[in-house]
Short mmCIF file of C-alpha atoms (C1' of nucleotides) in Angstrom, two decimals:
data_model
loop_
_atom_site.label_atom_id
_atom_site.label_comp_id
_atom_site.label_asym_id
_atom_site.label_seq_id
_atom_site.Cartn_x
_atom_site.Cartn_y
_atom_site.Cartn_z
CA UNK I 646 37.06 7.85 -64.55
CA UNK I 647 36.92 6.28 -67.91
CA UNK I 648 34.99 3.44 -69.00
CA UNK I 649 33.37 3.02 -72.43
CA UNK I 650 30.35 5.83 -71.52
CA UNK I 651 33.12 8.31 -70.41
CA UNK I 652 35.16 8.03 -73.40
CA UNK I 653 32.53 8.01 -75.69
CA UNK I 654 31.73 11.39 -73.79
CA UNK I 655 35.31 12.71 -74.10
CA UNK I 656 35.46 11.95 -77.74
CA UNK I 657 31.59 14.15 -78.08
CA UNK I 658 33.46 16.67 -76.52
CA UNK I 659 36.51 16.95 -77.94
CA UNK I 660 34.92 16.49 -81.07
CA UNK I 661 34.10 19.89 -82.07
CA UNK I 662 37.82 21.05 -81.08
CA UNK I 663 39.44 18.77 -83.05
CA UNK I 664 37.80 17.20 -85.99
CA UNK I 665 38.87 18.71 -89.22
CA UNK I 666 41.64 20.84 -87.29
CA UNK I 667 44.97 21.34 -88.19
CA UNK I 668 47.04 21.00 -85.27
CA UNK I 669 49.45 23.83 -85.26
CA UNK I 670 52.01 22.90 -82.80
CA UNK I 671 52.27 19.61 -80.04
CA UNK I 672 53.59 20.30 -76.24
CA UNK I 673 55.08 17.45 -74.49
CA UNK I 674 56.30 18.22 -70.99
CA UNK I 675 57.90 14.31 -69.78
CA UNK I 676 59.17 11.39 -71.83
CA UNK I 677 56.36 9.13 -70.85
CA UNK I 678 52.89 7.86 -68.94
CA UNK I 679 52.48 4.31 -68.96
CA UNK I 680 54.83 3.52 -72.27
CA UNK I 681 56.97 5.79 -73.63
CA UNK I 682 55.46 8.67 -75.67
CA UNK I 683 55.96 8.28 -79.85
CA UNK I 684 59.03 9.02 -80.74
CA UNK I 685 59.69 12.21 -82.56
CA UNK I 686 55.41 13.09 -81.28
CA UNK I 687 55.58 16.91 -81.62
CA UNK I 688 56.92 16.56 -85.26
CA UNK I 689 55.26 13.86 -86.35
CA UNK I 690 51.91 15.85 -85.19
CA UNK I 691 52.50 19.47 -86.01
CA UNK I 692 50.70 20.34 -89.14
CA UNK I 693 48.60 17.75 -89.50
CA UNK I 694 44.62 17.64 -89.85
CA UNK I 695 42.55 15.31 -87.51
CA UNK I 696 40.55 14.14 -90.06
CA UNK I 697 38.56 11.76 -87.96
CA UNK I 698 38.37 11.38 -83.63
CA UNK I 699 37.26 7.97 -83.21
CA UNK I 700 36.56 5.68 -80.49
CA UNK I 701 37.08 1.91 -79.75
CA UNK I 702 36.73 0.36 -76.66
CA UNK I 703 38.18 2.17 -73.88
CA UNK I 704 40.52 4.16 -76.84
CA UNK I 705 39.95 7.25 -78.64
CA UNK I 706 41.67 7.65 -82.11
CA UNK I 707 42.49 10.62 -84.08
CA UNK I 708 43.42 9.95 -87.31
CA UNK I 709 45.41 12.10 -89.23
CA UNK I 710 45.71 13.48 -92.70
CA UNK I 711 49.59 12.12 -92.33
CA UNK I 712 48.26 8.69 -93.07
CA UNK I 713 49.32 8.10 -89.09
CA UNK I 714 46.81 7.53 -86.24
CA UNK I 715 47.51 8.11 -82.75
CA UNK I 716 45.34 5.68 -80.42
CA UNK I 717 44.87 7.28 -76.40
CA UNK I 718 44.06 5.51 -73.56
CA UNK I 719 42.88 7.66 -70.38
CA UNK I 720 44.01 4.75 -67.93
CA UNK I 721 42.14 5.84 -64.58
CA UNK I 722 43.03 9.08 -63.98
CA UNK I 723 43.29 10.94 -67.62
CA UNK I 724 40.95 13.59 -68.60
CA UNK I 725 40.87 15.94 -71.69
CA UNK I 726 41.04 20.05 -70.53
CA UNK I 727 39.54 22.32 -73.38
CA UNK I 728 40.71 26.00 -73.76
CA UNK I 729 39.12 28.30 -76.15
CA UNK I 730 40.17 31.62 -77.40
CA UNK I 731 38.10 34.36 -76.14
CA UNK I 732 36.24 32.52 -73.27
CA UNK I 733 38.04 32.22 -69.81
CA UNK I 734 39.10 28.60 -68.68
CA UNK I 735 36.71 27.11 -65.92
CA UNK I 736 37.95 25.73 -62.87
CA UNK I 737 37.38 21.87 -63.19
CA UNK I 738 34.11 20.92 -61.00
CA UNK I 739 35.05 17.77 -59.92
CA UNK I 740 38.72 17.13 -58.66
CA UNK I 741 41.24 19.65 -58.24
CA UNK I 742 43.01 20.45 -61.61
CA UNK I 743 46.97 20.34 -61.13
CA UNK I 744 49.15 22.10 -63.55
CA UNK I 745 52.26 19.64 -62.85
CA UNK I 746 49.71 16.53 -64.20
CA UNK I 747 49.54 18.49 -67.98
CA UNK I 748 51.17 16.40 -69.96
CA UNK I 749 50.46 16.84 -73.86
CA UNK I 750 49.07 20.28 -75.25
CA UNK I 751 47.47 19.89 -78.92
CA UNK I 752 47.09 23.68 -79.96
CA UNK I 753 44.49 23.89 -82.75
CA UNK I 754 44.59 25.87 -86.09
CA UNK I 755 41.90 28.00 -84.28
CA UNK I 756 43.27 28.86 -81.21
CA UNK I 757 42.15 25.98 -78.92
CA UNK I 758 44.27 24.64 -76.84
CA UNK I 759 43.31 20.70 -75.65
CA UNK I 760 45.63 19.33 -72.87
CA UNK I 761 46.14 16.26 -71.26
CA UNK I 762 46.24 15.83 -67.75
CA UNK I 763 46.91 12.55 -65.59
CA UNK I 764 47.94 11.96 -62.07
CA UNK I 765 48.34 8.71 -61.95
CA UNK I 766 49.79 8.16 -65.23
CA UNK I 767 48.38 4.95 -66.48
CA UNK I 768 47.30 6.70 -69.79
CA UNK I 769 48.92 6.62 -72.87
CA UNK I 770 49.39 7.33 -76.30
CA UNK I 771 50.85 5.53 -79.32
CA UNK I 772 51.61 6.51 -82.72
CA UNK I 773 50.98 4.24 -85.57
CA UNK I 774 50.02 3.62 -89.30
CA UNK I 775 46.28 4.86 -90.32
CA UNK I 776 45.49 1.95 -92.08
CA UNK I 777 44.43 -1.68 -90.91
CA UNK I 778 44.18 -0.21 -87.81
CA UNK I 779 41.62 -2.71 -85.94
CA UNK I 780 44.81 -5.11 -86.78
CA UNK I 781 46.96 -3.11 -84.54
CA UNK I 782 47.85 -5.14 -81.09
CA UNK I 783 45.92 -2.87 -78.62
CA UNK I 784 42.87 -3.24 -80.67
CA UNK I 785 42.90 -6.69 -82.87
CA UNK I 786 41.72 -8.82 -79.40
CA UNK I 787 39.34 -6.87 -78.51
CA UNK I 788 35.86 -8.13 -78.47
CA UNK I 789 32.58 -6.05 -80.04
CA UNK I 790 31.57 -3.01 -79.02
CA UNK I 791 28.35 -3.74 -76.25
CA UNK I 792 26.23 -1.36 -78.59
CA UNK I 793 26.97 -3.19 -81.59
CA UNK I 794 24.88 -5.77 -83.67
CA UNK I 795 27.84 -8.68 -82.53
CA UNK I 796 27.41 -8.09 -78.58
CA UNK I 797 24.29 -10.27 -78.45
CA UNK I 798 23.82 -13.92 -76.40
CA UNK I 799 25.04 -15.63 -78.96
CA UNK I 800 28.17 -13.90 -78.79
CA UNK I 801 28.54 -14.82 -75.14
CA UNK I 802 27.55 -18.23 -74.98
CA UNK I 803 30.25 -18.63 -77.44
CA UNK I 804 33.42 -16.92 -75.70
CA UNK I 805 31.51 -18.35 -72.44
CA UNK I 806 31.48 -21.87 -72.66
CA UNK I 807 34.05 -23.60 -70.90
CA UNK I 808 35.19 -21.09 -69.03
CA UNK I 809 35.98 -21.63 -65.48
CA UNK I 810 36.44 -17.95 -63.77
CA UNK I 811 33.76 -16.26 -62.85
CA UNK I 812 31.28 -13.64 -64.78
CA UNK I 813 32.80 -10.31 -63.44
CA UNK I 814 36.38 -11.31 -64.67
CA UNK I 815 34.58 -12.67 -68.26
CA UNK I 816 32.72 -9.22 -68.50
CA UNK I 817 36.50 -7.41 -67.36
CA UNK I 818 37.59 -9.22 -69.97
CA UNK I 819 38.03 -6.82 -73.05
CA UNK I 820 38.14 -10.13 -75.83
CA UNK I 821 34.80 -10.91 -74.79
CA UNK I 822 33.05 -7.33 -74.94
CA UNK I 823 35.25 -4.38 -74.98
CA UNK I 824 34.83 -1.31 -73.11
CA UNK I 825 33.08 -2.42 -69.93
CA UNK I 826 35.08 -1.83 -66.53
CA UNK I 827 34.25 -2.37 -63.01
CA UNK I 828 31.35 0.30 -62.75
CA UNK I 829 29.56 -1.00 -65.02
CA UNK I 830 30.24 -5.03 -64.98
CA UNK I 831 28.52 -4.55 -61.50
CA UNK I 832 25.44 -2.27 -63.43
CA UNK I 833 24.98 -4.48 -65.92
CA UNK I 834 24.89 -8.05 -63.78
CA UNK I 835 22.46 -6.16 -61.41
CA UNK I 836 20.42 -5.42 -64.26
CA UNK I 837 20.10 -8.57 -65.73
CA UNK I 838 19.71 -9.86 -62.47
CA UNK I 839 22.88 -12.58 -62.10
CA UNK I 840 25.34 -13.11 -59.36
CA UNK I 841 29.15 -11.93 -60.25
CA UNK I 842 30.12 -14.90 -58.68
CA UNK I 843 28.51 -16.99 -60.74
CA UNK I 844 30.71 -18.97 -63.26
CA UNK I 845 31.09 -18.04 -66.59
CA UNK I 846 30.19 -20.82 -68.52
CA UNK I 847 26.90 -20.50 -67.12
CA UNK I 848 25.72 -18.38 -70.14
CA UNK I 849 26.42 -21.26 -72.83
CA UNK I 850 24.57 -24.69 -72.68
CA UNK I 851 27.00 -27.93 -73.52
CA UNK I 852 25.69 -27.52 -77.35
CA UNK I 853 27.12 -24.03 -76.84
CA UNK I 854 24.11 -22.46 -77.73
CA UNK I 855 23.14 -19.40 -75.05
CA UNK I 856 20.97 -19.83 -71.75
CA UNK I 857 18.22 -17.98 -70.63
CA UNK I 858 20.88 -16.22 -68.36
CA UNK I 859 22.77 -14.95 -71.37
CA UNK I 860 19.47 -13.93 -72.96
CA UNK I 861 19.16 -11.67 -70.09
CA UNK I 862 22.88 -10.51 -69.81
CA UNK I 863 23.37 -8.99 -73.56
CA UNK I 864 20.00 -6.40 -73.78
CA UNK I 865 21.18 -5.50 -69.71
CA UNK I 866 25.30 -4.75 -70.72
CA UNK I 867 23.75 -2.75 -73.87
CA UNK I 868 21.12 -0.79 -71.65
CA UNK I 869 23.40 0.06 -69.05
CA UNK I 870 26.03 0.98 -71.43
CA UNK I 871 23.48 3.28 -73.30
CA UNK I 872 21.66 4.78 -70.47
CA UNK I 873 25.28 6.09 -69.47
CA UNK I 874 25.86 7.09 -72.51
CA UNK I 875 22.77 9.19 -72.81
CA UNK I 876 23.46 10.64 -68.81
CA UNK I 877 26.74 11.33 -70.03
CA UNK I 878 26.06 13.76 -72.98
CA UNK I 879 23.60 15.34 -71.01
CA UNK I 880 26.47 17.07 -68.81
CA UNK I 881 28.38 17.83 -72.11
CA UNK I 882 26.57 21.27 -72.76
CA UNK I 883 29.27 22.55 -71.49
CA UNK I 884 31.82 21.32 -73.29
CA UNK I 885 34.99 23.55 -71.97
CA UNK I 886 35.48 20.13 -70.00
CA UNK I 887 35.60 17.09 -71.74
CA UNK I 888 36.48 15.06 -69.33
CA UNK I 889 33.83 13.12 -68.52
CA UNK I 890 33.91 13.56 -65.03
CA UNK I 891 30.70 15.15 -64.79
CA UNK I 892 29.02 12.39 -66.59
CA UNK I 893 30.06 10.58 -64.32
CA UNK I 894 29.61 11.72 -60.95
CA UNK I 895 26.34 12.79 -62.00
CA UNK I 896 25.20 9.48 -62.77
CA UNK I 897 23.87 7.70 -59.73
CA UNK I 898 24.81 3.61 -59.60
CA UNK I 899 22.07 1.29 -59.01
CA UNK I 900 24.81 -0.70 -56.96
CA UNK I 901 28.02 0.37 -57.55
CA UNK I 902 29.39 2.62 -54.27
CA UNK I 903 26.29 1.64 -52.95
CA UNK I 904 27.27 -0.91 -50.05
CA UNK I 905 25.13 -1.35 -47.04
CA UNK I 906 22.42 0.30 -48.89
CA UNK I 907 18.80 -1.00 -50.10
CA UNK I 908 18.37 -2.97 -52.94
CA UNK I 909 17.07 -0.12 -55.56
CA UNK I 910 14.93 -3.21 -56.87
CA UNK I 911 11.23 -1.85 -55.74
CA UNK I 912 10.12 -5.66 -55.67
CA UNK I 913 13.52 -6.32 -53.36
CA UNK I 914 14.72 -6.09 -49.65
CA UNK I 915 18.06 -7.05 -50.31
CA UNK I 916 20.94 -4.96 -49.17
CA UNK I 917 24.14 -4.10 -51.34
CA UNK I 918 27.11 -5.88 -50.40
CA UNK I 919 30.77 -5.72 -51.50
CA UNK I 920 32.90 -8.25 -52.29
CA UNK I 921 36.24 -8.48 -54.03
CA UNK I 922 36.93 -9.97 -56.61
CA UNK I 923 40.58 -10.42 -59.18
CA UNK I 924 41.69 -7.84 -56.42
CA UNK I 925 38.70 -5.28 -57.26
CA UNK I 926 35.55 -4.27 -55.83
CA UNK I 927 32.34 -5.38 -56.92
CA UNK I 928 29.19 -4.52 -55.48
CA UNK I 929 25.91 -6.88 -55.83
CA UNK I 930 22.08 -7.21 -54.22
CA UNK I 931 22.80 -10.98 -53.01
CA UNK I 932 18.99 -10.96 -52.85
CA UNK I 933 18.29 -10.15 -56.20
CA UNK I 934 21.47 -11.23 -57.99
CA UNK I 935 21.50 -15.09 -58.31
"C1'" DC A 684 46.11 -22.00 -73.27
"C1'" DT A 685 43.73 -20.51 -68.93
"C1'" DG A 686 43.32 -18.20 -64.67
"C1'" DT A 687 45.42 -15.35 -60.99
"C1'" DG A 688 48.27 -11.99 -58.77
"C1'" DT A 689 51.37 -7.99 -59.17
"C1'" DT A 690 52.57 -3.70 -60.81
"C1'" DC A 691 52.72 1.00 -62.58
"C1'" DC A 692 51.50 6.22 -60.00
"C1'" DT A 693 49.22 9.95 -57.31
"C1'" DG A 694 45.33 11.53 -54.78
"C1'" DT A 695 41.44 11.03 -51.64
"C1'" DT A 696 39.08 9.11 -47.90
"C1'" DC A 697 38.69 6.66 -43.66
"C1'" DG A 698 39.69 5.02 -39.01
"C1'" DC A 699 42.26 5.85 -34.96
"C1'" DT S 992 44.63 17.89 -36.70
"C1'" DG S 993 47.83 14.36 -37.86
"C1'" DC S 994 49.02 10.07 -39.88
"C1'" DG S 995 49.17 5.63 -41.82
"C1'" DA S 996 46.26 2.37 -44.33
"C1'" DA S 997 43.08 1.29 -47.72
"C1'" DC S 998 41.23 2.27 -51.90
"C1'" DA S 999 40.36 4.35 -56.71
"C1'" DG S 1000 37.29 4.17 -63.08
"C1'" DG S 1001 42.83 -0.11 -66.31
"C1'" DA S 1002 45.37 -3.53 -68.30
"C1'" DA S 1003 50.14 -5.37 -69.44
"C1'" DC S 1004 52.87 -8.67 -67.72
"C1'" DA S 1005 54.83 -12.58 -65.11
"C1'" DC S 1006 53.91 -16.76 -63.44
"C1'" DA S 1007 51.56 -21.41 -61.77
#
DNA sequence: CTGTGTTCCTGTTCGC
DNA sequence: TGCGAACAGGAACACA
C-alpha cells in the first residue's frame, strides 16, 4: 500500500483522531513487526497528548507531550483502522480485515479507538527523543521531500552525477528523494518521459550542472506525487478508514499494472511492458520512454 | 564507498 | 476445485 501519497493520506485521516488527544491506554498484542516494539510502549504512551502527527518520507510521527516521539513505518502491508464511539465500524472495502493482524490499539481520551493492523509485518514503530529528530538514523539520510522547494534538477544532477545504476534504483533510493516507491518511480519516469533503464548520471552534465532530462524529471516526480496526493484525499470523506487503500485502488496508473496495454500517451502507439529491475517490477511505454 | 542480492512475512492471483 | 508458483506498495543488511 504505502508510498509517500498513501501516508500522507493516513496521516489526513488519522489526523482528526489523534491530534491534540490524550491517549488513555496502549494495546500491544506480540513483541514485535519488523524490530522489536519500544520497550516499556504501553507505559511510556498512556497518558500522553499527541501534540503533533507528522509525516516524513514514507514515516508518520506523533509527537508527544512526553518530550518522546514515536516514528511508524506501514512497511507494505500496514494500514490504520479507525473506531469511533457511537458510529458502527465498517467492514474494510478493499482487502479482507483480519482480527489476528491487530497489532497496536491507541484508545483516545474520546473514545476512539485507532488500531494497527499488518499481515505481513514489515511495519514498525520506534520510540525516541522529541527533539533533533530529523537527526535520528531512520530519518537523517533521507533526501527532500518531492513537494518541497529542495527536490528540484539541481538537486538531482547533484546526487546524480557519477552514478552508475540505473534511474529506477536512484529514484528507489530514499537519500536522493524520499518517499517515492515502485508505483510511482514508474509514474513519474513515464511522465517525464525517460527510460528506467537509463543510467543515472544521465541527469547531471560533467560540470555537474542538470540536463534537460533532469529539467523534465523534478516538475514530473512533484506532479505525480501531488496528483496522488489530491486523488488520495478525495476518498478520505470517509475517514472511519484511514488506510489509504482506497486512495489507492481508486487511482488508476498511467503505467503501473498496466502491461500489455496501450500507451495512455494520445500522441503514442507504444505498448506497456514490464521489466524487472533490483528484483522489482517496473512497468514503462518503451515507445515513449527513452 | 558503490551497487546488487537476500531477507523478513502473509495473502492473493495465476497457470496447470 | 485443488495446488504450487509467482508476485505484492519497503528497506535493512550482508556481501562483492
Amino acid at each position: 500500500m504505502p508510498e509517500l501519497p498513501e501516508v500522507e493520506t493516513v496521516r489526513r485521516g488519522l489526523e482528526p483522531v489523534l491530534s491534540g488527544k490524550r491517549i488513555d491506554r496502549l494495546e500491544q498484542r506480540r513483541p514485535d513487526l519488523r524490530f522489536p516494539f519500544p520497550k516499556r510502549f504501553a507505559k511510556r504512551v498512556a497518558g500522553c497528548r499527541i501534540e503533533q502527527l507528522a509525516r516524513r518520507a514514507k514515516y508518520l510521527i506523533a509527537r508527544f507531550d512526553s518530550g518522546e516521539a514515536l516514528i511508524m513505518h506501514l512497511g507494505m502491508s500496514g494500514r490504520y483502522l479507525i473506531e469511533k464511539p457511537g458510529e458502527e465500524a465498517k467492514p474494510v472495502p478493499v482487502a479482507t480485515h483480519r482480527p489476528q493482524h491487530d497489532h497496536v490499539v491507541f484508545h483516545t481520551e474520546d473514545g476512539a479507538t485507532v488500531t494497527y493492523n499488518d499481515p505481513r509485518r514489515f511495519g514498525f514503530m520506534v520510540m525516541c527523543a522529541g527533539d533533533d529528530l530529523d537527526q535520528h538514523p531512520l530519518l537523517r539520510d533521507l533526501g527532500p521531500e518531492p513537494l518541497g522547494n529542495a527536490m528540484n534538477a539541481a538537486h538531482l544532477a547533484k546526487r546524480a552525477a557519477g552514478r552508475k545504476n540505473d534511474l529506477k534504483a536512484f529514484l528507489m533510493d530514499q537519500r536522493n528523494v524520499a518517499g517515492l516507491g515502485n508505483i510511482y518511480v514508474c509514474e513519474a519516469l513515464f511522465r517525464a518521459g525517460l527510460s528506467p533503464k537509463r543510467v543515472a548520471s544521465c541527469l547531471a552534465r560533467r560540470s555537474g550542472t542538470p540536463t534537460v532530462r533532469a529539467e523534465r524529471l523534478a516538475p514530473a516526480i512533484r506532479a505525480t506525487i501531488a496528483d496522488a496526493i489530491a486523488a488520495g484525499g478525495s476518498s478520505l470523506r470517509d475517514y472511519r478508514q484511514a488506510d489509504g487503500a482506497l486512495g489507492y485502488f481508486q487511482h488508476s496508473f498511467s503505467v503501473y499494472g498496466r502491461e500489455g496495454q496501450a500507451c495512455i500517451k494520445p500522441t503514442c502507439n507504444g505498448t506497456v511492458k514490464r521489466i524487472v529491475q533490483s528484483g522489482r517490477s517496473t512497468f514503462y511505454c518503451p515507445s515513449c520512454q527513452s
